[in-house]
mmCIF file of C-alpha atoms in Angstrom:
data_model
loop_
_atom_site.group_PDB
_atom_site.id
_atom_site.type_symbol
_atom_site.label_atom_id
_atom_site.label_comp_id
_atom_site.label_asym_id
_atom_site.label_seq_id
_atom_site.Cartn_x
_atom_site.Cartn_y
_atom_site.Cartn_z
ATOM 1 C CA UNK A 1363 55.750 -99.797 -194.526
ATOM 2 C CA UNK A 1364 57.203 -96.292 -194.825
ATOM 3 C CA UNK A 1365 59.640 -94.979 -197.017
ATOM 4 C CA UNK A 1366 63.126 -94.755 -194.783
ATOM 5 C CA UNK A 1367 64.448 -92.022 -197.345
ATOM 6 C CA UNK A 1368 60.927 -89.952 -195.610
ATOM 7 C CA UNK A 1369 61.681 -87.189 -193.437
ATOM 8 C CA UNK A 1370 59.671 -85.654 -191.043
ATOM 9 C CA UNK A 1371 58.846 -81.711 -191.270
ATOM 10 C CA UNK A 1372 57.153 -79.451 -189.014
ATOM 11 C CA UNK A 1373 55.347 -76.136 -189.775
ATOM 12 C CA UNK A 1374 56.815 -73.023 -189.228
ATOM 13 C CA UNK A 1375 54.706 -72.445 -186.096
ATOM 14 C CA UNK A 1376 55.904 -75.475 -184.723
ATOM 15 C CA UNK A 1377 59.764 -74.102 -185.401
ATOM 16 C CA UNK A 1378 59.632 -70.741 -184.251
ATOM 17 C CA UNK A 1379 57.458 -72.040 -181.127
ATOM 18 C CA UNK A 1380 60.276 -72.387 -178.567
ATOM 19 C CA UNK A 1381 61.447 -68.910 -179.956
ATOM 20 C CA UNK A 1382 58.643 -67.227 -178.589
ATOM 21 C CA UNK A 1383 58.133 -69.225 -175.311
ATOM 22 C CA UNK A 1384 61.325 -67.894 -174.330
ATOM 23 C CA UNK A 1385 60.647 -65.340 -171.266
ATOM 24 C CA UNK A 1386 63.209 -63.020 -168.999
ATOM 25 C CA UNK A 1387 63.570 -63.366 -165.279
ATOM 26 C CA UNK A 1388 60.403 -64.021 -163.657
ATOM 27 C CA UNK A 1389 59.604 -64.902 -160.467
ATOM 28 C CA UNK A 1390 58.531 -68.602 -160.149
ATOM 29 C CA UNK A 1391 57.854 -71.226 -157.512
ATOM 30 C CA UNK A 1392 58.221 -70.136 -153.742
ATOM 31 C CA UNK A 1393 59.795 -67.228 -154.692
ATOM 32 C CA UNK A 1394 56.560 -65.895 -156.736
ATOM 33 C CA UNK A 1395 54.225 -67.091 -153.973
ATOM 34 C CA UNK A 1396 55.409 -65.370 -151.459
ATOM 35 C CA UNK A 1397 56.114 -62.258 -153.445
ATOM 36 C CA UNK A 1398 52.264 -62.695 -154.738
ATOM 37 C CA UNK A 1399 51.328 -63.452 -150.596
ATOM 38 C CA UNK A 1400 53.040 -59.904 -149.603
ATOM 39 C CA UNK A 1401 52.781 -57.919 -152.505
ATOM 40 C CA UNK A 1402 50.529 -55.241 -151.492
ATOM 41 C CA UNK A 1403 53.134 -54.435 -148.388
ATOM 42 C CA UNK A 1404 56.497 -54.781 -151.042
ATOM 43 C CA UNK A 1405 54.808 -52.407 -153.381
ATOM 44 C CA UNK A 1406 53.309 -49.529 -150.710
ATOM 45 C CA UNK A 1407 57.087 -49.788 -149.007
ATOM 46 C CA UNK A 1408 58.867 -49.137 -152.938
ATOM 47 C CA UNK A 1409 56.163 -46.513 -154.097
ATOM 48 C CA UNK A 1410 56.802 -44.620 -151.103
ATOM 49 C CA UNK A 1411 60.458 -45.247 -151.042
ATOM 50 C CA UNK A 1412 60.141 -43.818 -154.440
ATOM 51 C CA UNK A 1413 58.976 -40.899 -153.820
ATOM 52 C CA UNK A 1414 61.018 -40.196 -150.648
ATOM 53 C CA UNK A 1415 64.040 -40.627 -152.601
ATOM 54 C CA UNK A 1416 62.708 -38.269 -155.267
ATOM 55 C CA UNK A 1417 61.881 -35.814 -152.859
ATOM 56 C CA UNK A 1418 65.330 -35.860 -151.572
ATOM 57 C CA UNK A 1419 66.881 -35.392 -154.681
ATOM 58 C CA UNK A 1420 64.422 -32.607 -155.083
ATOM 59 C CA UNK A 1421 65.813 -30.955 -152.150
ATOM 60 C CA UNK A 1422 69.568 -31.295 -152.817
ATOM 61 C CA UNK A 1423 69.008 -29.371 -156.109
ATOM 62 C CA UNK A 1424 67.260 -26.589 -154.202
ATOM 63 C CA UNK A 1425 69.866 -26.522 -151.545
ATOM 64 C CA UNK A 1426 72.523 -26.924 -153.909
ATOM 65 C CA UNK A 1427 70.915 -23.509 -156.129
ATOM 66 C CA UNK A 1428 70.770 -21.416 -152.818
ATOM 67 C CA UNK A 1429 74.307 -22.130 -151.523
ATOM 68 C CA UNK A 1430 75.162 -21.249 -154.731
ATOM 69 C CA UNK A 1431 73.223 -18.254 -155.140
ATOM 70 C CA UNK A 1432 75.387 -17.066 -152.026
ATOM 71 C CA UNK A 1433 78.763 -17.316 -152.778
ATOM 72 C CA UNK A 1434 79.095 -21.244 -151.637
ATOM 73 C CA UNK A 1435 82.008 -22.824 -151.519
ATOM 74 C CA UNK A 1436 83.913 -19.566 -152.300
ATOM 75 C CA UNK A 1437 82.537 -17.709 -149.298
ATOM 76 C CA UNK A 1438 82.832 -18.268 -145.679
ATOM 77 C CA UNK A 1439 79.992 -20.121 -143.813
ATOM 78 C CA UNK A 1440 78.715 -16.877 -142.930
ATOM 79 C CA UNK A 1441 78.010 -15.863 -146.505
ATOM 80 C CA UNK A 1442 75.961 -18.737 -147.263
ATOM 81 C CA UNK A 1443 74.365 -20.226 -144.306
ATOM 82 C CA UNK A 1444 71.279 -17.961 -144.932
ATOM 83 C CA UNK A 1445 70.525 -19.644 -148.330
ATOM 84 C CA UNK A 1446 70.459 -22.873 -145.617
ATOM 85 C CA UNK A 1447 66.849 -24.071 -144.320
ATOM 86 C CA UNK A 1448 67.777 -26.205 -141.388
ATOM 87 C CA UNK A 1449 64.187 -26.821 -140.608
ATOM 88 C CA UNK A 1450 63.748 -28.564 -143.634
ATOM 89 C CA UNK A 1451 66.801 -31.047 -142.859
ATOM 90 C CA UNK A 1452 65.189 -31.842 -139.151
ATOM 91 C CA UNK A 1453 61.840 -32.394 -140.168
ATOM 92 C CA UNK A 1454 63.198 -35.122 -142.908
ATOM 93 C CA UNK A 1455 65.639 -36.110 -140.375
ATOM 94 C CA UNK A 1456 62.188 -36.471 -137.637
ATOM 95 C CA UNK A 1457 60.561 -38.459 -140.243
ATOM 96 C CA UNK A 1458 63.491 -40.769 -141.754
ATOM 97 C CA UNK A 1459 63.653 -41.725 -137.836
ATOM 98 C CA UNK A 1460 60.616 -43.821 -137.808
ATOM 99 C CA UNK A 1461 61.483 -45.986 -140.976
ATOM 100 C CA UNK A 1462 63.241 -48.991 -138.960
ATOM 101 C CA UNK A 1463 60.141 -48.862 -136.904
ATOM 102 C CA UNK A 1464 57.245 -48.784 -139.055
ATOM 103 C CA UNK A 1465 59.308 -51.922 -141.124
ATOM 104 C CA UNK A 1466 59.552 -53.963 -138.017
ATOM 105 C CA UNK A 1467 55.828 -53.141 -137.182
ATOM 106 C CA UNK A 1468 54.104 -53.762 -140.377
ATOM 107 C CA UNK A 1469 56.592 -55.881 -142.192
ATOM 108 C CA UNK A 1470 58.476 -58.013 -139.509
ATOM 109 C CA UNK A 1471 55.508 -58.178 -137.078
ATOM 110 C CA UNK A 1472 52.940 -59.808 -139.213
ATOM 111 C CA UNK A 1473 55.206 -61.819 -141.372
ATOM 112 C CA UNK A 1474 54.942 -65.117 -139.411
ATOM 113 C CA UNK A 1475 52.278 -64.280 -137.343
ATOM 114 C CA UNK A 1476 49.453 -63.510 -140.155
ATOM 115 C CA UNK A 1477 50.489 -67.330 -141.342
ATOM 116 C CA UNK A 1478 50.404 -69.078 -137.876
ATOM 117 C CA UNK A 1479 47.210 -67.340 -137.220
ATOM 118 C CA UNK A 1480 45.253 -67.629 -140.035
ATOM 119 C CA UNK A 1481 46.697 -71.407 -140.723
ATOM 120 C CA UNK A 1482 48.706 -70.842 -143.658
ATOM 121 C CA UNK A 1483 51.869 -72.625 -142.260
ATOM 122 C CA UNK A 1484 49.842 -75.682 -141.693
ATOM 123 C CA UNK A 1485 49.075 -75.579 -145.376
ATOM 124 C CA UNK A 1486 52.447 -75.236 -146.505
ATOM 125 C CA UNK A 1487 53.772 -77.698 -143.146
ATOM 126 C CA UNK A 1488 51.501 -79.981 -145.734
ATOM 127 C CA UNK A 1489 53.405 -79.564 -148.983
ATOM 128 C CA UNK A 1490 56.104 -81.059 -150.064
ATOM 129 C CA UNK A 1491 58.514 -77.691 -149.293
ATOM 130 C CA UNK A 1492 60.410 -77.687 -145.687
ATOM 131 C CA UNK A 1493 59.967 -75.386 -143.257
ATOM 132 C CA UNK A 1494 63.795 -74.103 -143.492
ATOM 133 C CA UNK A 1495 63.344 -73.180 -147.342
ATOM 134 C CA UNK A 1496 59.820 -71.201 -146.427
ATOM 135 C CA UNK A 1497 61.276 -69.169 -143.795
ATOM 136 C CA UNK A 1498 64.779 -68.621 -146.282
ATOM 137 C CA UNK A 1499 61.937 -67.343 -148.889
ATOM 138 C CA UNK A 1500 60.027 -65.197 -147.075
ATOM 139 C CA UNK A 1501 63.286 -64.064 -145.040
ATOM 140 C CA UNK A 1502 65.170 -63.421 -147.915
ATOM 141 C CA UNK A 1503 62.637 -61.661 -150.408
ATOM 142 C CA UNK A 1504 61.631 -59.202 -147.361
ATOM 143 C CA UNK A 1505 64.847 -58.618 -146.443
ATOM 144 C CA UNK A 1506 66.342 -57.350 -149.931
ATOM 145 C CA UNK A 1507 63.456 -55.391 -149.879
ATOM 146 C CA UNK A 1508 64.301 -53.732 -146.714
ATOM 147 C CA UNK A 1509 67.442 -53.369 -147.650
ATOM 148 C CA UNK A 1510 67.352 -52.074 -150.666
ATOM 149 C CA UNK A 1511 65.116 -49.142 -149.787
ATOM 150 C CA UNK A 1512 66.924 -47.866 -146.833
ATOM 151 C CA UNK A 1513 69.835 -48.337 -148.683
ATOM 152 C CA UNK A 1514 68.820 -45.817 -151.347
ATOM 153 C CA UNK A 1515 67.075 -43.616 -148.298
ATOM 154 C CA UNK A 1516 70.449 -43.473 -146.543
ATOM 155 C CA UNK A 1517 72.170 -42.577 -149.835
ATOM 156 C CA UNK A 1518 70.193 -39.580 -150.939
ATOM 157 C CA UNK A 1519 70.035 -38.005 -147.577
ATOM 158 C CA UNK A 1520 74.128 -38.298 -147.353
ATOM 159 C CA UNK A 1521 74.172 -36.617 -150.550
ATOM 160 C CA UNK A 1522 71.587 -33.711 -149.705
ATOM 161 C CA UNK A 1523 73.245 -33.367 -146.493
ATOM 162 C CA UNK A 1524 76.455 -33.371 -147.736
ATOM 163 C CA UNK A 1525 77.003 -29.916 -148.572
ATOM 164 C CA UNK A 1526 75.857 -28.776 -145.105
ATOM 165 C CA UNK A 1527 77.580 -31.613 -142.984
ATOM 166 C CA UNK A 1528 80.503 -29.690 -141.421
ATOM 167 C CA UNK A 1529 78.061 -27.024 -140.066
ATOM 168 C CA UNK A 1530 76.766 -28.258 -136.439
ATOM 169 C CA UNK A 1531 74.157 -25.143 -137.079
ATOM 170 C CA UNK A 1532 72.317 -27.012 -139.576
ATOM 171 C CA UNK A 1533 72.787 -31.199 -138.306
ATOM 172 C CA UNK A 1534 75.264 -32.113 -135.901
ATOM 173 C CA UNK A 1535 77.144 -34.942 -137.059
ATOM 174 C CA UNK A 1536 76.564 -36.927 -133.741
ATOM 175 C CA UNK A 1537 73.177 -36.378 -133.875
ATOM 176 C CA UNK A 1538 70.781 -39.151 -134.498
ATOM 177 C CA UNK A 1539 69.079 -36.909 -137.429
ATOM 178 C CA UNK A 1540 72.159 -37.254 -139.229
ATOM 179 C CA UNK A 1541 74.312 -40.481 -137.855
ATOM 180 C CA UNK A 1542 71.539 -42.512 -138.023
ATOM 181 C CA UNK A 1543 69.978 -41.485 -141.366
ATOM 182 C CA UNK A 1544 73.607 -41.312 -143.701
ATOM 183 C CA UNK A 1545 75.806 -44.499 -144.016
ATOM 184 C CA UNK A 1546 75.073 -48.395 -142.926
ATOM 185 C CA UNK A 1547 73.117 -47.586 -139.923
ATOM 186 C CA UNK A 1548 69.486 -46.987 -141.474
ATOM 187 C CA UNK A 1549 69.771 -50.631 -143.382
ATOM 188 C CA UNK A 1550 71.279 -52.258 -139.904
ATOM 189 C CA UNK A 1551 68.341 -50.697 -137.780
ATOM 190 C CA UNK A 1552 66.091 -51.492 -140.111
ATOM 191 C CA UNK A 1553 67.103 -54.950 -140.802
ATOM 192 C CA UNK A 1554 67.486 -55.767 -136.963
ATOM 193 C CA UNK A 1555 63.809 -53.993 -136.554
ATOM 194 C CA UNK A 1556 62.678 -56.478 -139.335
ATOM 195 C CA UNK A 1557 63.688 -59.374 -137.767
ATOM 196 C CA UNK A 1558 62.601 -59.055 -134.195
ATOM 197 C CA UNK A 1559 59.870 -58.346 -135.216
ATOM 198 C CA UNK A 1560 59.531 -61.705 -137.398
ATOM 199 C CA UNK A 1561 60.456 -63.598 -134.089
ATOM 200 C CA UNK A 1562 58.190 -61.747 -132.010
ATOM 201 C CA UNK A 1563 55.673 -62.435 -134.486
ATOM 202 C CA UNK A 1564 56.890 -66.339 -134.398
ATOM 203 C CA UNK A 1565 56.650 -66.106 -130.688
ATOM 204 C CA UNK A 1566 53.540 -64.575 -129.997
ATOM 205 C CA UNK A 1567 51.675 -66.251 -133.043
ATOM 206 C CA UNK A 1568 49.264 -63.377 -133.133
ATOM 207 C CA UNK A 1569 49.242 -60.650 -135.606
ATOM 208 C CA UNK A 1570 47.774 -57.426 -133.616
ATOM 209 C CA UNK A 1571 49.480 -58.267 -130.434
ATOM 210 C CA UNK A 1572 53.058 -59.016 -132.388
ATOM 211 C CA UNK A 1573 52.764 -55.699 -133.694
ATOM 212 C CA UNK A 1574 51.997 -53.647 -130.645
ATOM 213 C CA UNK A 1575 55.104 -55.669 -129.037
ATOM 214 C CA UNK A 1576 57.231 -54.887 -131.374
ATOM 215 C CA UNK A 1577 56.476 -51.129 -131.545
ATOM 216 C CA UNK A 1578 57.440 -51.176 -127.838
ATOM 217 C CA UNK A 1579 60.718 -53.217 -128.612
ATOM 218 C CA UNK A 1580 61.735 -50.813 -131.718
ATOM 219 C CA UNK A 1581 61.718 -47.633 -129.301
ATOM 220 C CA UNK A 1582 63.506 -49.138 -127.035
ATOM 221 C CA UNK A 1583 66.253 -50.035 -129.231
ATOM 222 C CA UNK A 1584 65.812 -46.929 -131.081
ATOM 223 C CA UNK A 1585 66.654 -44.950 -126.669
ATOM 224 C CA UNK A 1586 69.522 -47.660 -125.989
ATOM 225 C CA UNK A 1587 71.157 -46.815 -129.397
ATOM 226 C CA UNK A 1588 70.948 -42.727 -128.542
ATOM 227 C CA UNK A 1589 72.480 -43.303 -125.290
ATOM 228 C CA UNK A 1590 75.091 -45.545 -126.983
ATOM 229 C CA UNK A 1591 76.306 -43.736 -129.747
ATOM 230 C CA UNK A 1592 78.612 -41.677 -128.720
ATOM 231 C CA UNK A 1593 80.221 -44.313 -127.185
ATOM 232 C CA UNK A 1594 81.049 -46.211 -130.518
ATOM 233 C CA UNK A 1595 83.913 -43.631 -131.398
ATOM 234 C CA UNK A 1596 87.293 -43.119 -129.655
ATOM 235 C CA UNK A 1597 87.527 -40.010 -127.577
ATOM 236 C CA UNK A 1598 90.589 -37.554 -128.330
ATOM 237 C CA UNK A 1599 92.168 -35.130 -125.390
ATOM 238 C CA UNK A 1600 93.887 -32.146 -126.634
ATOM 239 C CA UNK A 1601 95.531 -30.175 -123.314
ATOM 240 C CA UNK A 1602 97.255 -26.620 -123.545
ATOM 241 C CA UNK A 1603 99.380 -24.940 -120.817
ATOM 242 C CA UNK A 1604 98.853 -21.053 -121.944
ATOM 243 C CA UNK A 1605 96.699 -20.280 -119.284
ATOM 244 C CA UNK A 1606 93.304 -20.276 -118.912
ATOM 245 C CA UNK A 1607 91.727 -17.095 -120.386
ATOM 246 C CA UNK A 1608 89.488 -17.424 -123.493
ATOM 247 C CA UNK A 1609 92.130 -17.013 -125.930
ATOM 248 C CA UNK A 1610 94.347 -19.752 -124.493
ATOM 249 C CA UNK A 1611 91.370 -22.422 -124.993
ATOM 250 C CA UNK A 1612 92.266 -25.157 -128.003
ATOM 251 C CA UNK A 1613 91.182 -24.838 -131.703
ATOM 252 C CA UNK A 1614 89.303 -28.184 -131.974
ATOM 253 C CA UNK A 1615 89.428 -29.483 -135.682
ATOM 254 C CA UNK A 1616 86.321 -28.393 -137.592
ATOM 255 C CA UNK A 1617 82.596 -29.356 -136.968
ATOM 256 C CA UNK A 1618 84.066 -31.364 -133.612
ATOM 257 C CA UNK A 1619 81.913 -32.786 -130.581
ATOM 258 C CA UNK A 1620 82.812 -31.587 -127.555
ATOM 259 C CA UNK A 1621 82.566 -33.936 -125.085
ATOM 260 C CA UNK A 1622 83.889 -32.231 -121.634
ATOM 261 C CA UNK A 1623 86.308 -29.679 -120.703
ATOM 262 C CA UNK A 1624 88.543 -29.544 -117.776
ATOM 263 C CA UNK A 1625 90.811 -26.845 -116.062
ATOM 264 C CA UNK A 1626 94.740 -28.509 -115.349
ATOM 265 C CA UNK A 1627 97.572 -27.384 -112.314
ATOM 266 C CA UNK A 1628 100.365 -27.547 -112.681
ATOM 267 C CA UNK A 1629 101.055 -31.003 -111.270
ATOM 268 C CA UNK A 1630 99.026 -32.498 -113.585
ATOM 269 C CA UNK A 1631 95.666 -32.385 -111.565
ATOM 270 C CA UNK A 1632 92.162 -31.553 -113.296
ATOM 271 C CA UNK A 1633 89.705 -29.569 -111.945
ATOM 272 C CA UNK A 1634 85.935 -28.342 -113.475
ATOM 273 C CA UNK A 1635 85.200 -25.745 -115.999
ATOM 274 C CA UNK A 1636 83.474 -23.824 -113.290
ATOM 275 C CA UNK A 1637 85.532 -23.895 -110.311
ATOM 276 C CA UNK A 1638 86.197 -20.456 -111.382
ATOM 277 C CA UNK A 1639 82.563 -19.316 -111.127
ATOM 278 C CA UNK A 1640 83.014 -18.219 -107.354
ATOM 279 C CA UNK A 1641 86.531 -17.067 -107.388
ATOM 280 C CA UNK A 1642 86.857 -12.567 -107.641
ATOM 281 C CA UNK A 1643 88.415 -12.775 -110.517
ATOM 282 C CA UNK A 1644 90.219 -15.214 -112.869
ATOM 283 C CA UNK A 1645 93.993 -14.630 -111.815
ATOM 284 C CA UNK A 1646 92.959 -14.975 -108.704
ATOM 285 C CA UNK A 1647 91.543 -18.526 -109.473
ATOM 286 C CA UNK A 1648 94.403 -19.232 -111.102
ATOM 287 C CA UNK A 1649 96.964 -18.380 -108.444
ATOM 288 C CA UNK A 1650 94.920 -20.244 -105.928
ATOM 289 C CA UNK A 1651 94.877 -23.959 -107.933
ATOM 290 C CA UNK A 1652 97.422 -23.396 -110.091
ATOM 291 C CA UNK A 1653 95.900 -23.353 -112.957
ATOM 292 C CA UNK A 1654 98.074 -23.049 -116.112
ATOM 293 C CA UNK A 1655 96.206 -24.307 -119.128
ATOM 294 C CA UNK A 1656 92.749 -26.716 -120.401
ATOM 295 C CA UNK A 1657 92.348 -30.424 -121.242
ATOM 296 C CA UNK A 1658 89.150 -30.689 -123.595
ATOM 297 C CA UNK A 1659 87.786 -34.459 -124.698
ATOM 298 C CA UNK A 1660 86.177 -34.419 -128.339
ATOM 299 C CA UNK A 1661 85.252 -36.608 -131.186
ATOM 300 C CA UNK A 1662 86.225 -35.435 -134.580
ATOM 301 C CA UNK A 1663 84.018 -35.639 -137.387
ATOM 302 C CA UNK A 1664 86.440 -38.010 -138.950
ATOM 303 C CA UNK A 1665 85.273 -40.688 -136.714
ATOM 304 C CA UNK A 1666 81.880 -40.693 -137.829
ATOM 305 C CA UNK A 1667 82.146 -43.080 -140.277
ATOM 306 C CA UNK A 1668 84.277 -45.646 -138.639
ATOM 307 C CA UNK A 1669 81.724 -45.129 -135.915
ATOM 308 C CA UNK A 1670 78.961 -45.782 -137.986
ATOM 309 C CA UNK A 1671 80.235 -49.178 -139.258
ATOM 310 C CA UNK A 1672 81.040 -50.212 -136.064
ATOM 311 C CA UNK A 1673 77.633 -49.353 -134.520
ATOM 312 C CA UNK A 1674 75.758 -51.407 -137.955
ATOM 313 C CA UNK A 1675 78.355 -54.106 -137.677
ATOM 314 C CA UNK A 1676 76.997 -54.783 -134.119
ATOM 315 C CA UNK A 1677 73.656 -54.925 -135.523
ATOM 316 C CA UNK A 1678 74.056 -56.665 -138.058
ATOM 317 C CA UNK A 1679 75.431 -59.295 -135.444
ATOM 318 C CA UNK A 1680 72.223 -59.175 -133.579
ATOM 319 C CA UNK A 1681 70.301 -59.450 -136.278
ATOM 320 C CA UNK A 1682 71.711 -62.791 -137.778
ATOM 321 C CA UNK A 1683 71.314 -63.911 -134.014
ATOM 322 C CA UNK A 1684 67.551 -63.055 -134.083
ATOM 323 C CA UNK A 1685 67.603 -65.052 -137.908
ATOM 324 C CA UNK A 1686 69.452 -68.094 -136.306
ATOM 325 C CA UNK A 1687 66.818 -68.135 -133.970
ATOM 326 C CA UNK A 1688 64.107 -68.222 -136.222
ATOM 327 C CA UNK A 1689 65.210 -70.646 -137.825
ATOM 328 C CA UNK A 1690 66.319 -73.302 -134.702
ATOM 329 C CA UNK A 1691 62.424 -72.161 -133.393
ATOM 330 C CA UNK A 1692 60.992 -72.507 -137.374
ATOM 331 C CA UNK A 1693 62.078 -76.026 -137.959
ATOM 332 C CA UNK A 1694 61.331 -77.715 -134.403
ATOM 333 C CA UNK A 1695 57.869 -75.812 -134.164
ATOM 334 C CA UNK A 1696 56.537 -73.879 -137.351
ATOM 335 C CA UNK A 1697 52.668 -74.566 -136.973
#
């Protein structure tokens, strides 16, 4: 029989052992599997995101050194646009373009459509975790990594374009080298890229197919949102009644879109630009309509980003349609 005044002791391995089992955040369970499953796509899309960003940041400096090498912001635009390459800006712009698409091609597109193919989702239809939680996991951990990277994209091109934005010489504002690069729009194209192409995938169940589909689909959202962007903003009329010679035309605020321009009467009635063009001479024109001043239609640059938000909260819309699709078409049919 043992002594009750005997008390146990353990080593001083044994103590200090749940000190040094103690880990940071790691990854674990579905989370780490599907991170481990799509690794080699999550880590190509950060390295280069990486080095995009760094590149940027790279060329804001430079810019930054020649604007101020000419005068800038002390000098008028005329001083220090030479110091400006605006080839440089397009040809980032050009390339920045095709980031929603190659994410909804190569990481949307095979997501669900590698597994259905190959038989994974049986395998996991098999275990003991529900089709709704899979398709939150692999949703989720792609999605913050879409996110995040266009994010930081969209950030360091606003700030190397900043400098430059009010000049239309260098990137319009409206354009989609600069709307649809700067702001919320790159993460909402992206994202909605990203998930149609996970349905398509879903859909289709085949992994080359599902990817030439949704190349096709991206471009075409990528031509209905350039014929729809300028519609996103509210369109401001500025009229004058000075006449109609060049010096009576309005001062639009700076770095303004012109959308049309329209000669007025007198009574209020608008008439083309150009129905002066056949006229002898301009009085004359005038005389014969009436003409006594313009009515122009612009956006301001002002606009833009109220535009912008408005444009990526109707994609963002879409896109948790798409998801709640997925996931209605996931849990009655994943395999």
């Amino acid at each position: 029989m043992s002594d009750p005044t005997t008390t146990s002791t353990t080593s001083p391995d044994e103590s200090a052992a749940p000190a040094t089992t103690t880990r940071g955040l790691q990854l674990s369970g579905m989370n780490w599997l599907i991170w481990r499953q799509h690794r080699a796509a999550f880590w190509t899309i950060l390295a280069i995101t990486a080095l995009s960003v760094a590149g940027l940041v790279y060329q804001r400096a430079d810019l930054i050194d020649q604007l101020t090498a000419h005068g800038w912001p002390d000098t008028a635009p005329d001083e220090w646009l030479p110091g400006v390459h605006a080839q440089r800006f397009q040809l980032v712009s050009f390339g920045l373009g095709f980031v929603p698409i190659v994410l909804g091609v190569f990481l949307g597109a095979p997501l669900l459509a590698g597994d259905l193919e190959n038989g994974t989702a049986k395998l996991v239809a098999s275990q003991s975790v529900t089709p709704s939680r899979w398709l939150a996991t692999k949703l989720g951990i792609c999605a913050l990594v879409v996110i995040v990277c266009t994010a930081v994209l969209s950030i360091a091109f606003g700030r190397w374009w900043g400098p430059v934005k009010y000049e239309s010489t260098v990137l319009g504002w409206s354009e989609g080298s600069a709307f649809d690069n700067s702001g919320p729009v790159p993460v909402a194209l992206a994202l909605f890229a990203f998930v149609s192409g996970v349905a398509i995938g879903m859909l289709l169940r085949r992994t080359l197919i599902s990817m030439v589909v949704t190349f096709a689909f991206a471009v075409v959202i990528q031509v209905v949102w350039h014929f729809q962007r300028l519609n996103l903003g509210h369109v401001v009329t500025i009229t004058t009644h000075k006449g109609i010679g060049p010096t009576a035309f309005p001062q639009l605020p700076e770095a303004a879109l012109e959308i049309d321009r329209s000669l007025i009467s007198g009574s209020g009635h608008t008439y083309g630009w150009g129905i002066c063009a056949h006229e002898a001479s301009e009085k004359v024109c005038a005389q014969k309509f009436d003409l006594v001043g313009w009515s122009v239609e612009y956006l301001p640059l002002s606009q833009m980003s109220s535009m912008q938000w408005f444009g990526a909260s109707i994609l963002f819309i879409l896109t948790a349609a798409v998801t709640v699709f997925i996931f209605i078409r996931g849990r009655q049919r994943i395999v």
